[in-house]
Amino acid sequence: MLASFLQGLALLFAVALISQDYRDLEKNTPLEKLTGYPNYKSVGKFKGLFQDGKAAPWDLHIIDYFKLFGATPRARGYRPNQPIKFSHVVHVQKLKLDCGYCHWTATKSPYAAIPSVETCMTCHSQVQQTGIEEWDVEIKKLLDYYQKGEQIPWVKVHVQPAYVKFNHEAHIRGGVGCHECHGQVGEMPVVERASSMKMGWCIECHRQRGASIDCYSCHY
Amino acid sequence: MQSVNYKTVDTLVLNTLRPPTLGWYILFGIILLCLAVGVSCWTYQILNGIGSSAKSNPVNWGVYITTFVFWVGIAHSGTLISAVLYLFRAKFRMPIYRIAEAMTVFAVITAGLFPIIHLGRPWTFYWLLPYPNQMALWPNFRSPLLWDVFAVTTYLTISSVFFYVGLLPDIATARDQAQSKFRKLLYSIASLGWRGDAEKWKHYASAYLLFAAFATPLVVSVHSVVSWDFAVSVIPGWHATIFPPYFVAGAIFSGVAMVLTLIIPLRAVYKLHPLIRAEHFDAMSKLTLVTSCIVGFAYVTEFYTAWWSKNPFERFQFWFRPTGDLALGFWIMFVCNVVLPQLLWIKKLRTHIGFLFVLSIFINIGMWFERYNIILQSLYRDYLPSAWGHYNFSWVELGILLGSFGWFGMWMMLFIKFFPSVAITEIKEILPVPKRHEDDSH
Amino acid sequence: MLFKINKKSASTRRDFLTSAALFSLAGCADNKLELIHPHFKDPEYAIPGNSVYYATLCTECQAGCGLLAETKEGRVIKVEGNPDHPINKGKTCALGQSLPQAHYDPNRVREPIEKTQLNDSKGNPVFSFNPLQLNDALSKFATKIKNASKILWISKELDSFSSLYVQEFCKKFNINFITYEFFNYEHVQKACKRVFDVDALPEYDLSSADIIVSFGAEFLEYWLNPVKFSRDWAFRRKNAQVFHCQIEPRQTLTGAKADLWLCIKPHTEIYFALALLKAIQKLKNSPLPVEILSYLNKLEIEDLISKTDIPSHFLHSLANKLVMASSPVVLGGGVQARGEHAETLEVACLLINYCLEAVGKTIDFSSGVKCSSDFASLDKALSEFDFSDPKAVLILSGNIEPWLPTRLSISEKAKQKQASIIGFFEILNTTAKLCDLILPVDNCLETFSAQVRGGLVTLGQPAMLRLYKSRHISEYLTAVQNALLNNQDSNVDVYNLFENYLRKSFNLNSQEIKKAQEVGFFPLAKSKIKPKLAIKSFSIGAAKDLDDAKLKLLPLGTVKAWDGRGENRGWLHELHDPISLVSWDCWIELHPKTAKKLRLKNKDYVKLYNSSGYIEGIVVINPLMKPGTVGVPLGITSGEESLSFAKIVKWANANKLFDLKESSLLASSFKIEKTTPRKQVYQTQVTTDEHGRDLIKVKVLKSDYSELKSEVKDEKHHHHGVNLYEQRKKPMFKWGLSVDLAICTGCSACVVACYAENNIPVVGPRIVAQGRRMSWITIHQYTKNLPDNSVRRVFVPLMCQQCGNAPCEPVCPVYATYHNEEGLNAMIYNRCVGTRYCANNCVYKVRRFNWFEYEFPDSLKLQLNPDVTKRGVGVMEKCNFCIQRINEVKFRAKKEGRLPRDGEIQTACQQSCPTGAIVFGNLLDESSLVSQTVKSERGWKLLDDMVNTQPAVTYLADLKFQT
């Protein structure tokens, strides 16, 4: 019985890796397509599993990778296409915008809200011609949304299940920098998941900082 | 003994491996049907939610745990007969221990399913296994349910290994006599190249003895652990120190009964009368009688302690059992497990095959109701009267119960057809050594 | 509202099974690509994730309680009492708590509807409801009004803002406007007019009363101003400073809390009152008018009292007590007392109060609160109204139909009608279905309203945008007015109308209005009047309807349904009535003797009917009622009327059994017969008896509270600190709760509040009958025989006791439940695998299991609290002392660099409790209120002495004066 159990796991593991590749091919845009961006080395797709968060290779949460079940990918390197190819590289590195300028609620409430269309338009009502064609195309998209008065359907990258209560305000007040969970977003042409954000990964940090590891501080 | 010699033993036993008859197919079909019912019921339950079983607050456990304990109990006698009696050099075990062991292994496999069936979220059952995981969480080693996991898995491992070791020489025999290619291949793989020379026999004997020694403590431990599921809790009627011995005795009781239920038809069908003889049944009947008396004693003790404790909850509980809503269950248990087996004081009946068969079935029913009685009655009427509740079976539960018999039966049927269900070598051990001229086949 | 099994998640489970054997069952929470839709424009006040509170008004009844509506991301998720509001001081009743469900009701009228009648193949009329554009609807309305020969408007009591515009409108187009409520106080008002010549309802002040004698007035449930009364009563009750006597045929919740409960023969309260009046008059010889005196002299106390079946010594002792008391008060009749003499009873009560000089002290008329309900004219108008006249128009607002006696029932009259019916409705209820044109009106959480009560004007304001295409009634009327009198200038926006109203009626300027809306109310100048006795004489006719031979029908109000206004709200239906313990179903109460005579036993199903109506229900044997009476709960309406569960349970409306005359509720003779028993019994408790286990404590006092201080607690059983597991490091908090049974009235507000706060699913009758109700806090009932051989009903709110030595914790194999450092017995849903061992091992049986995937209907989803995880199938859940509130406050305090103040953290149940029976706080803080109450002489911990669970919840024994 034990043997068959292990066999089963091995099988799952194999399928997982295959489906992982398959998913990457389908979902992620190859980098060379994104011309005009500084080249950026993607985090390997397996690292999400091994290199952080104490996740063991035989951990059954490997299931999270399954295309089969249509589960939201929760691994490092998850990099879906966005309705607008918004580049943090440009806005953070070139324009030196602070995270808090757009994600202003992060310091005021549990949620770090995605900025409203109007927030974008505070600048882009002026900035519409950049000279770089690829960029203007994207800005055009924004303007269209604005004219139509529609919200922009961004694709969520840092998915947490509903039973996890993560309070951005509390963490920022506790001196946790944005990058510690979200990685160097400033260097990402397309936002991707920089950490697996699995429980063990949270706990590790909580332990290091002497924060509460009572289940009730996140799950209720 | 005269009627039996090495050759007849081989032929008699290996007869069972002959290509199945129509009767076998029909029976097997019926059994598969039961299994199908069980599987579909479980699928329905998973899709619809565990609520499709009739459990509710406060009766949160029902048929599934009952059946779990029932099968674990069945699983007991196997090891008892094969290991303990082996150590005691009890001769009468020889012809029956193989079937008993097979029963053990398959009963444990069946029992192991029920805790999972019973879960609210069966797809998370592996959280009960202690493996290093990304949640950085261990299971709760204080919980009796976790002890169950360990107890049952250990028992499964040991008993199946012991079982297999016991089988080795016989598989070899079967290999030597096998007709079809497939069987030859199967047996030669399974027998691990057993040649039966003196060296091998020496190792074999010591290994077997060793495993017997390993297995023996498990006979006591496993069901004690299972009994702690109840004894460790605070529910009136469960929170009793008598539970471990009481459960072990009950387990052996039910196990022996199940052996009878299996071996009597087997003997009849495959004409094993010369191998399995009256004295064997007599011995088993005595074992049954003894354990029945122990169980009966335990029942009475429970009532006595409840009365002696002056604890209002205990007292009410044990007054409720024979008189309350579930009194029927109680009386079925009492009659089947305590009253009927007393007939075995009569020598005639101890060797009367038909009677034993019927009795064994009654005992099986009775033992199922024993667990039913313990689990449901206590949950019906516990501490706060304003929170009392009720329970009635749902067709899903009964379907799965049926399915479990299908599952068990399937393995038994296959085993009988593929492996010698009576221990050839051990029977040969107790036969007089044959004279050369008498038989030249060897 | 009812659960349904979530097919989506089910199908994913199927995938798991089929495609990946058993290992691969991951059960991941969410399995679709998630999108984020940020605001298009950031809202002005709200920060996503933080709550915004709006001070508003509860228009469920006329009491005028102030509310705080909590909104998140622009949705109302909960309503709580406004703590600054003088009437309810932050408390609400069960009905008020259920307001969000009225707002998100799946049966809300979403747009104007026109009903057209067609004929089906057999020629029977079938109706089709077609949506209309708002303007078309208005023009239809206008034309109907224009060429109407005669217009009659029947309405429930409206708040004063609406009624102002309605009345103006009615004046302009000479519409005959009639208000009618089933629970009306007409007779009280008439009595006041007769006795003191004041045209207002009396306002009672119980906070200073030391004797309360009530003739069945359910002042702790729904009588006049229940929340205020409960608070005041509890304030005196806690320290046993008030003697409370309740005189009624069947014990109500209020009666259950009384020190002296007298079971009187139905409709003979008047005789007792007269006897009492005479006795008191004798003792105090107070100056009553001559005629009255002579009339009283004619009467004989003995033969009066003999009519009531109450031993006369009670009367005399009561009279003495009243005369001795410093500030006594006698309350008039409740629903049960509304016999033929209902009005005279009130007169007698007022006279008694006058003799006791209570008027001006505990009774006050100065705020001039009126009851506009008027049955007599309704009766007249409706019976005169000519339905065959095609030009006649009937306007309805409020669910009147189930309240009307059968002889007036509109549905009957409107069968072959010509006249057109127009209705203003929130919910598509029975009455709405009668209308040809339905105009959707706003719920009070999405519009403005105002109520004048208790010397205040309470203002309501919208807490969120309109859900549907509804308008405020005043908007409709002004629009139509403009159309008909074609004046374009006037504005039809509700806010302007509201401002005009405030300006006109209270001449406020815009500053004051703004301020008032922030606070939620503003005081009115009060003119203290000392009423003079105006009555000259009164008398009652010969005793009718007193023969014991024939059964009498008792109308019973319930906290869950009132008169039926709470219909179609899952939370209220799921509540069990604290006395009959029936949830979802209708029931019929019988005294054991009566049941024996009728050859009925508990849990039989019977049909009770007379010429005017019928009900079906379960028989409930109730020893605490008069033999020879049959109790039927009012307002628990038929499946047809509350659409959400029509298919599951079917019964009719008890209101129809009664015939209203003036304000009396009388039933013609009726029959009871057994019907086919139902499979399920929706009664939530097997027994209310303790079975010889001394679980619930009741203290019986001889003279006063000081006795308790003298008596010593028995320490026999207390073996605390017996703990096999190692002690944790010294924490800062240990959360604890105390429940004072002496002032817990079983009003069930806490239960509804808990449902609202914690996203508890409403599972529906079938599953409730299986014992799978999800409520985290339930009102358990125990009946105890007391040493002074009286029977006492005790209501025990039972929630998770957060045991310090919890049996549920060690048995969980996966650490889904454990003890956290703050003394909470944590339950982690997402770790639970569902062995249910914890629930077995819980000695209080307060853990609840998700047997199915419970889904909320779309509109009700909007109410879900984002701070609380919605539990999925196969997961255990239970009360957690509102951990989300604890965490929120702790974090707020941390931000401000302080510790949470005592009382800053309020659990939902505590917050709603009208009597303040539930107290929550930090037990390690010696000064906190809860650690004070825990030390009380009455305190004990449930089952602790037997099982050593060391609960964090302390119960305070019920109190009662010996009689």
Tab-separated table of N, CA, C and O in Angstrom, chain B residues 46-51 53-58 60-61 118-121 123-124 126-127 138-140 142-143 145 229 233-235 313 316 379 382-383 385-386 388, chain C residues 5 13 25 27 685-686 689 691 693 695 770-772 780 782 810-813 815 830-837 839-841 843 845 847-849 851-852 873-874:
chain	number	residue	atom	x	y	z
B	46	ILE	N	-19.976	12.420	-1.577
B	46	ILE	CA	-18.935	13.438	-1.757
B	46	ILE	C	-19.470	14.611	-2.553
B	46	ILE	O	-19.238	15.775	-2.218
B	47	LEU	N	-20.262	14.320	-3.565
B	47	LEU	CA	-20.794	15.407	-4.387
B	47	LEU	C	-21.805	16.227	-3.617
B	47	LEU	O	-21.850	17.452	-3.698
B	48	ASN	N	-22.623	15.563	-2.817
B	48	ASN	CA	-23.770	16.218	-2.187
B	48	ASN	C	-23.405	16.795	-0.834
B	48	ASN	O	-24.105	17.647	-0.311
B	49	GLY	N	-22.299	16.342	-0.270
B	49	GLY	CA	-21.951	16.777	1.083
B	49	GLY	C	-22.203	15.660	2.067
B	49	GLY	O	-23.114	14.846	1.869
B	50	ILE	N	-21.403	15.622	3.121
B	50	ILE	CA	-21.487	14.545	4.110
B	50	ILE	C	-22.872	14.520	4.754
B	50	ILE	O	-23.279	13.541	5.360
B	51	GLY	N	-23.621	15.605	4.567
B	51	GLY	CA	-24.975	15.669	5.131
B	51	GLY	C	-25.895	14.598	4.601
B	51	GLY	O	-26.945	14.332	5.178
B	53	SER	N	-25.424	11.618	4.815
B	53	SER	CA	-25.587	10.626	5.879
B	53	SER	C	-26.480	11.263	6.939
B	53	SER	O	-26.602	12.477	6.990
B	54	ALA	N	-27.076	10.447	7.783
B	54	ALA	CA	-28.156	10.964	8.635
B	54	ALA	C	-27.642	11.619	9.909
B	54	ALA	O	-28.418	11.952	10.777
B	55	LYS	N	-26.331	11.788	10.010
B	55	LYS	CA	-25.801	12.335	11.261
B	55	LYS	C	-26.230	13.782	11.436
B	55	LYS	O	-26.590	14.451	10.480
B	56	SER	N	-26.179	14.251	12.683
B	56	SER	CA	-26.579	15.625	12.965
B	56	SER	C	-25.942	16.017	14.292
B	56	SER	O	-25.255	15.209	14.908
B	57	ASN	N	-26.166	17.252	14.711
B	57	ASN	CA	-25.760	17.624	16.054
B	57	ASN	C	-26.877	17.200	17.005
B	57	ASN	O	-28.020	17.506	16.736
B	58	PRO	N	-26.665	16.480	18.088
B	58	PRO	CA	-25.408	16.076	18.683
B	58	PRO	C	-24.865	14.714	18.214
B	58	PRO	O	-23.789	14.343	18.665
B	60	ASN	N	-22.918	13.092	16.032
B	60	ASN	CA	-22.013	13.401	14.933
B	60	ASN	C	-21.319	12.182	14.362
B	60	ASN	O	-20.692	12.274	13.327
B	61	TRP	N	-21.390	11.073	15.076
B	61	TRP	CA	-20.845	9.827	14.557
B	61	TRP	C	-21.992	8.849	14.402
B	61	TRP	O	-22.936	8.873	15.166
B	118	HIS	N	-15.906	8.800	6.384
B	118	HIS	CA	-16.610	9.517	7.439
B	118	HIS	C	-16.246	11.005	7.471
B	118	HIS	O	-16.990	11.822	8.001
B	119	LEU	N	-15.115	11.383	6.867
B	119	LEU	CA	-14.645	12.769	6.955
B	119	LEU	C	-15.607	13.730	6.263
B	119	LEU	O	-16.257	13.380	5.284
B	120	GLY	N	-15.644	14.953	6.772
B	120	GLY	CA	-16.439	15.987	6.100
B	120	GLY	C	-15.779	16.402	4.795
B	120	GLY	O	-16.452	16.704	3.823
B	121	ARG	N	-14.435	16.401	4.791
B	121	ARG	CA	-13.715	16.759	3.569
B	121	ARG	C	-12.706	15.656	3.254
B	121	ARG	O	-11.517	15.800	3.532
B	123	TRP	N	-11.152	14.735	0.803
B	123	TRP	CA	-9.973	15.032	-0.021
B	123	TRP	C	-8.836	15.661	0.781
B	123	TRP	O	-7.776	15.916	0.246
B	124	THR	N	-9.048	15.883	2.079
B	124	THR	CA	-7.936	16.405	2.886
B	124	THR	C	-7.451	15.372	3.896
B	124	THR	O	-6.792	15.719	4.860
B	126	TYR	N	-5.138	13.368	3.931
B	126	TYR	CA	-3.688	13.195	4.115
B	126	TYR	C	-3.134	14.170	5.134
B	126	TYR	O	-1.984	14.052	5.543
B	127	TRP	N	-3.938	15.132	5.575
B	127	TRP	CA	-3.466	16.033	6.622
B	127	TRP	C	-3.263	15.280	7.940
B	127	TRP	O	-2.624	15.787	8.855
B	138	TRP	N	2.323	20.136	12.039
B	138	TRP	CA	2.229	18.711	12.318
B	138	TRP	C	0.792	18.379	12.710
B	138	TRP	O	0.060	19.254	13.151
B	139	PRO	N	0.412	17.109	12.567
B	139	PRO	CA	-0.871	16.727	13.159
B	139	PRO	C	-0.780	16.754	14.686
B	139	PRO	O	0.300	16.882	15.252
B	140	ASN	N	-1.950	16.621	15.327
B	140	ASN	CA	-2.017	16.707	16.774
B	140	ASN	C	-1.807	15.328	17.389
B	140	ASN	O	-2.711	14.489	17.371
B	142	ARG	N	-1.807	14.358	20.241
B	142	ARG	CA	-2.621	14.065	21.425
B	142	ARG	C	-3.944	13.407	21.051
B	142	ARG	O	-4.665	12.925	21.909
B	143	SER	N	-4.264	13.451	19.764
B	143	SER	CA	-5.610	13.024	19.382
B	143	SER	C	-5.697	11.520	19.158
B	143	SER	O	-4.908	10.952	18.404
B	145	LEU	N	-7.599	9.940	17.371
B	145	LEU	CA	-7.809	9.609	15.958
B	145	LEU	C	-6.468	9.421	15.256
B	145	LEU	O	-6.322	8.578	14.378
B	229	ASP	N	-10.517	5.891	21.254
B	229	ASP	CA	-11.362	6.896	20.583
B	229	ASP	C	-12.516	7.273	21.491
B	229	ASP	O	-12.963	8.405	21.524
B	233	SER	N	-12.607	10.251	25.541
B	233	SER	CA	-13.538	11.381	25.503
B	233	SER	C	-14.306	11.495	26.819
B	233	SER	O	-14.110	10.689	27.719
B	234	VAL	N	-15.169	12.527	26.920
B	234	VAL	CA	-15.845	12.784	28.197
B	234	VAL	C	-17.321	12.379	28.170
B	234	VAL	O	-18.057	12.653	29.093
B	235	ILE	N	-17.733	11.752	27.097
B	235	ILE	CA	-19.160	11.474	26.946
B	235	ILE	C	-19.578	10.358	27.905
B	235	ILE	O	-18.890	9.347	28.000
B	313	PHE	N	-25.177	11.570	35.065
B	313	PHE	CA	-25.149	11.413	33.605
B	313	PHE	C	-24.955	9.941	33.243
B	313	PHE	O	-25.685	9.377	32.442
B	316	PHE	N	-28.079	7.939	34.107
B	316	PHE	CA	-29.169	8.154	33.140
B	316	PHE	C	-28.850	7.393	31.858
B	316	PHE	O	-29.679	6.687	31.309
B	379	LEU	N	-24.293	9.374	22.399
B	379	LEU	CA	-24.440	10.682	21.768
B	379	LEU	C	-25.877	11.173	21.838
B	379	LEU	O	-26.142	12.365	21.885
B	382	ASP	N	-26.479	13.065	26.177
B	382	ASP	CA	-25.297	13.379	26.984
B	382	ASP	C	-25.630	14.456	28.014
B	382	ASP	O	-26.669	14.377	28.640
B	383	TYR	N	-24.803	15.452	28.164
B	383	TYR	CA	-24.896	16.292	29.359
B	383	TYR	C	-26.122	17.204	29.410
B	383	TYR	O	-26.897	17.168	30.349
B	385	PRO	N	-29.697	18.291	28.641
B	385	PRO	CA	-30.951	17.775	28.074
B	385	PRO	C	-31.500	18.664	26.953
B	385	PRO	O	-32.092	18.164	26.010
B	386	SER	N	-31.242	19.975	27.064
B	386	SER	CA	-31.788	20.861	26.031
B	386	SER	C	-31.078	20.666	24.703
B	386	SER	O	-31.543	21.151	23.680
B	388	TRP	N	-30.178	17.549	23.552
B	388	TRP	CA	-30.302	16.168	23.102
B	388	TRP	C	-30.823	16.126	21.672
B	388	TRP	O	-31.471	17.057	21.207
C	5	ILE	N	-27.429	23.404	-2.734
C	5	ILE	CA	-26.103	22.821	-2.796
C	5	ILE	C	-25.333	23.439	-3.950
C	5	ILE	O	-25.854	23.600	-5.048
C	13	ARG	N	-15.272	18.911	-7.136
C	13	ARG	CA	-14.966	17.716	-6.354
C	13	ARG	C	-15.064	16.495	-7.254
C	13	ARG	O	-14.288	15.572	-7.168
C	25	LEU	N	-6.797	14.752	-3.837
C	25	LEU	CA	-7.916	15.606	-3.455
C	25	LEU	C	-7.401	16.789	-2.660
C	25	LEU	O	-7.093	16.695	-1.493
C	27	GLY	N	-8.830	20.037	-2.570
C	27	GLY	CA	-9.834	20.909	-1.982
C	27	GLY	C	-9.370	22.337	-1.905
C	27	GLY	O	-9.463	22.988	-0.879
C	685	GLN	N	-35.996	21.423	20.598
C	685	GLN	CA	-35.532	20.847	21.855
C	685	GLN	C	-36.325	19.589	22.166
C	685	GLN	O	-37.553	19.574	22.039
C	686	VAL	N	-35.630	18.534	22.583
C	686	VAL	CA	-36.313	17.281	22.911
C	686	VAL	C	-37.097	17.446	24.206
C	686	VAL	O	-38.225	16.998	24.326
C	689	ASP	N	-36.971	19.737	30.478
C	689	ASP	CA	-36.787	19.289	31.855
C	689	ASP	C	-35.299	19.038	32.103
C	689	ASP	O	-34.559	18.695	31.184
C	691	HIS	N	-34.097	16.711	34.035
C	691	HIS	CA	-33.874	15.288	34.336
C	691	HIS	C	-33.007	15.117	35.578
C	691	HIS	O	-32.021	14.372	35.570
C	693	ARG	N	-30.777	16.745	36.915
C	693	ARG	CA	-29.410	17.297	36.998
C	693	ARG	C	-29.567	18.764	37.354
C	693	ARG	O	-30.274	19.499	36.691
C	695	LEU	N	-28.637	21.824	36.778
C	695	LEU	CA	-27.784	22.552	35.832
C	695	LEU	C	-27.965	24.055	35.976
C	695	LEU	O	-27.010	24.814	36.069
C	770	GLN	N	-33.696	18.232	11.063
C	770	GLN	CA	-32.692	17.175	11.233
C	770	GLN	C	-31.703	17.516	12.337
C	770	GLN	O	-30.744	16.779	12.554
C	771	GLY	N	-31.908	18.667	13.006
C	771	GLY	CA	-30.993	19.058	14.073
C	771	GLY	C	-29.683	19.595	13.530
C	771	GLY	O	-28.646	19.421	14.143
C	772	ARG	N	-29.736	20.250	12.388
C	772	ARG	CA	-28.508	20.753	11.782
C	772	ARG	C	-28.525	22.269	11.662
C	772	ARG	O	-27.946	22.848	10.756
C	780	HIS	N	-31.662	28.370	24.903
C	780	HIS	CA	-32.190	27.110	25.436
C	780	HIS	C	-33.208	27.430	26.518
C	780	HIS	O	-33.081	28.422	27.215
C	782	TYR	N	-35.317	26.016	29.938
C	782	TYR	CA	-35.479	25.010	30.992
C	782	TYR	C	-36.657	25.405	31.876
C	782	TYR	O	-36.835	26.582	32.175
C	810	PRO	N	-8.058	18.530	22.601
C	810	PRO	CA	-7.074	17.450	22.405
C	810	PRO	C	-7.495	16.425	21.370
C	810	PRO	O	-6.646	15.715	20.840
C	811	VAL	N	-8.776	16.333	21.059
C	811	VAL	CA	-9.203	15.227	20.195
C	811	VAL	C	-9.099	15.549	18.712
C	811	VAL	O	-9.235	14.667	17.884
C	812	CYS	N	-8.871	16.808	18.367
C	812	CYS	CA	-8.778	17.142	16.945
C	812	CYS	C	-7.441	16.653	16.390
C	812	CYS	O	-6.391	17.053	16.869
C	813	PRO	N	-7.475	15.789	15.373
C	813	PRO	CA	-6.221	15.213	14.887
C	813	PRO	C	-5.344	16.190	14.103
C	813	PRO	O	-4.183	15.915	13.877
C	815	TYR	N	-5.156	19.798	14.633
C	815	TYR	CA	-4.999	21.124	15.252
C	815	TYR	C	-5.917	22.161	14.626
C	815	TYR	O	-5.560	23.334	14.568
C	830	ASN	N	-10.241	26.432	7.774
C	830	ASN	CA	-9.564	25.909	6.590
C	830	ASN	C	-8.630	24.753	6.935
C	830	ASN	O	-8.132	24.087	6.053
C	831	ARG	N	-8.404	24.501	8.220
C	831	ARG	CA	-7.605	23.351	8.602
C	831	ARG	C	-8.495	22.141	8.896
C	831	ARG	O	-8.031	21.013	8.926
C	832	CYS	N	-9.765	22.369	9.104
C	832	CYS	CA	-10.669	21.299	9.546
C	832	CYS	C	-10.867	20.262	8.448
C	832	CYS	O	-11.078	20.605	7.300
C	833	VAL	N	-10.750	18.987	8.820
C	833	VAL	CA	-11.007	17.926	7.853
C	833	VAL	C	-12.389	17.302	8.081
C	833	VAL	O	-12.862	16.545	7.247
C	834	GLY	N	-12.996	17.629	9.206
C	834	GLY	CA	-14.368	17.185	9.427
C	834	GLY	C	-14.515	15.816	10.057
C	834	GLY	O	-15.379	15.047	9.653
C	835	THR	N	-13.691	15.514	11.073
C	835	THR	CA	-13.911	14.245	11.786
C	835	THR	C	-15.087	14.365	12.754
C	835	THR	O	-15.625	13.359	13.190
C	836	ARG	N	-15.422	15.607	13.122
C	836	ARG	CA	-16.546	15.882	14.025
C	836	ARG	C	-16.347	15.300	15.429
C	836	ARG	O	-17.288	15.200	16.201
C	837	TYR	N	-15.124	14.895	15.745
C	837	TYR	CA	-14.857	14.389	17.084
C	837	TYR	C	-15.053	15.514	18.094
C	837	TYR	O	-15.607	15.318	19.182
C	839	ALA	N	-17.096	17.992	18.058
C	839	ALA	CA	-18.514	18.236	18.341
C	839	ALA	C	-19.066	17.156	19.262
C	839	ALA	O	-19.848	17.428	20.157
C	840	ASN	N	-18.612	15.916	19.063
C	840	ASN	CA	-19.035	14.838	19.965
C	840	ASN	C	-18.597	15.138	21.384
C	840	ASN	O	-19.346	14.959	22.330
C	841	ASN	N	-17.357	15.587	21.500
C	841	ASN	CA	-16.748	15.689	22.807
C	841	ASN	C	-17.116	16.991	23.510
C	841	ASN	O	-16.772	17.174	24.669
C	843	VAL	N	-19.219	19.203	25.629
C	843	VAL	CA	-20.286	18.854	26.575
C	843	VAL	C	-21.476	19.793	26.425
C	843	VAL	O	-22.565	19.491	26.900
C	845	LYS	N	-22.430	20.967	23.376
C	845	LYS	CA	-22.982	20.722	22.037
C	845	LYS	C	-23.264	22.049	21.312
C	845	LYS	O	-24.346	22.274	20.794
C	847	ARG	N	-21.001	23.239	19.003
C	847	ARG	CA	-20.292	23.285	17.726
C	847	ARG	C	-21.242	22.956	16.591
C	847	ARG	O	-22.112	22.108	16.745
C	848	ARG	N	-21.076	23.661	15.483
C	848	ARG	CA	-21.979	23.475	14.348
C	848	ARG	C	-21.183	23.005	13.140
C	848	ARG	O	-20.070	23.463	12.918
C	849	PHE	N	-21.749	22.079	12.383
C	849	PHE	CA	-21.026	21.470	11.275
C	849	PHE	C	-21.712	21.790	9.955
C	849	PHE	O	-22.930	21.770	9.875
C	851	TRP	N	-22.946	20.580	6.961
C	851	TRP	CA	-23.252	19.274	6.358
C	851	TRP	C	-23.338	19.398	4.854
C	851	TRP	O	-23.150	18.421	4.124
C	852	PHE	N	-23.648	20.596	4.377
C	852	PHE	CA	-23.745	20.816	2.939
C	852	PHE	C	-23.038	22.119	2.608
C	852	PHE	O	-22.625	22.850	3.487
C	873	VAL	N	-18.409	23.347	2.744
C	873	VAL	CA	-18.957	22.066	3.179
C	873	VAL	C	-17.914	21.276	3.976
C	873	VAL	O	-16.714	21.415	3.757
C	874	GLY	N	-18.373	20.498	4.941
C	874	GLY	CA	-17.505	19.564	5.653
C	874	GLY	C	-16.612	20.209	6.682
C	874	GLY	O	-15.570	19.661	7.013
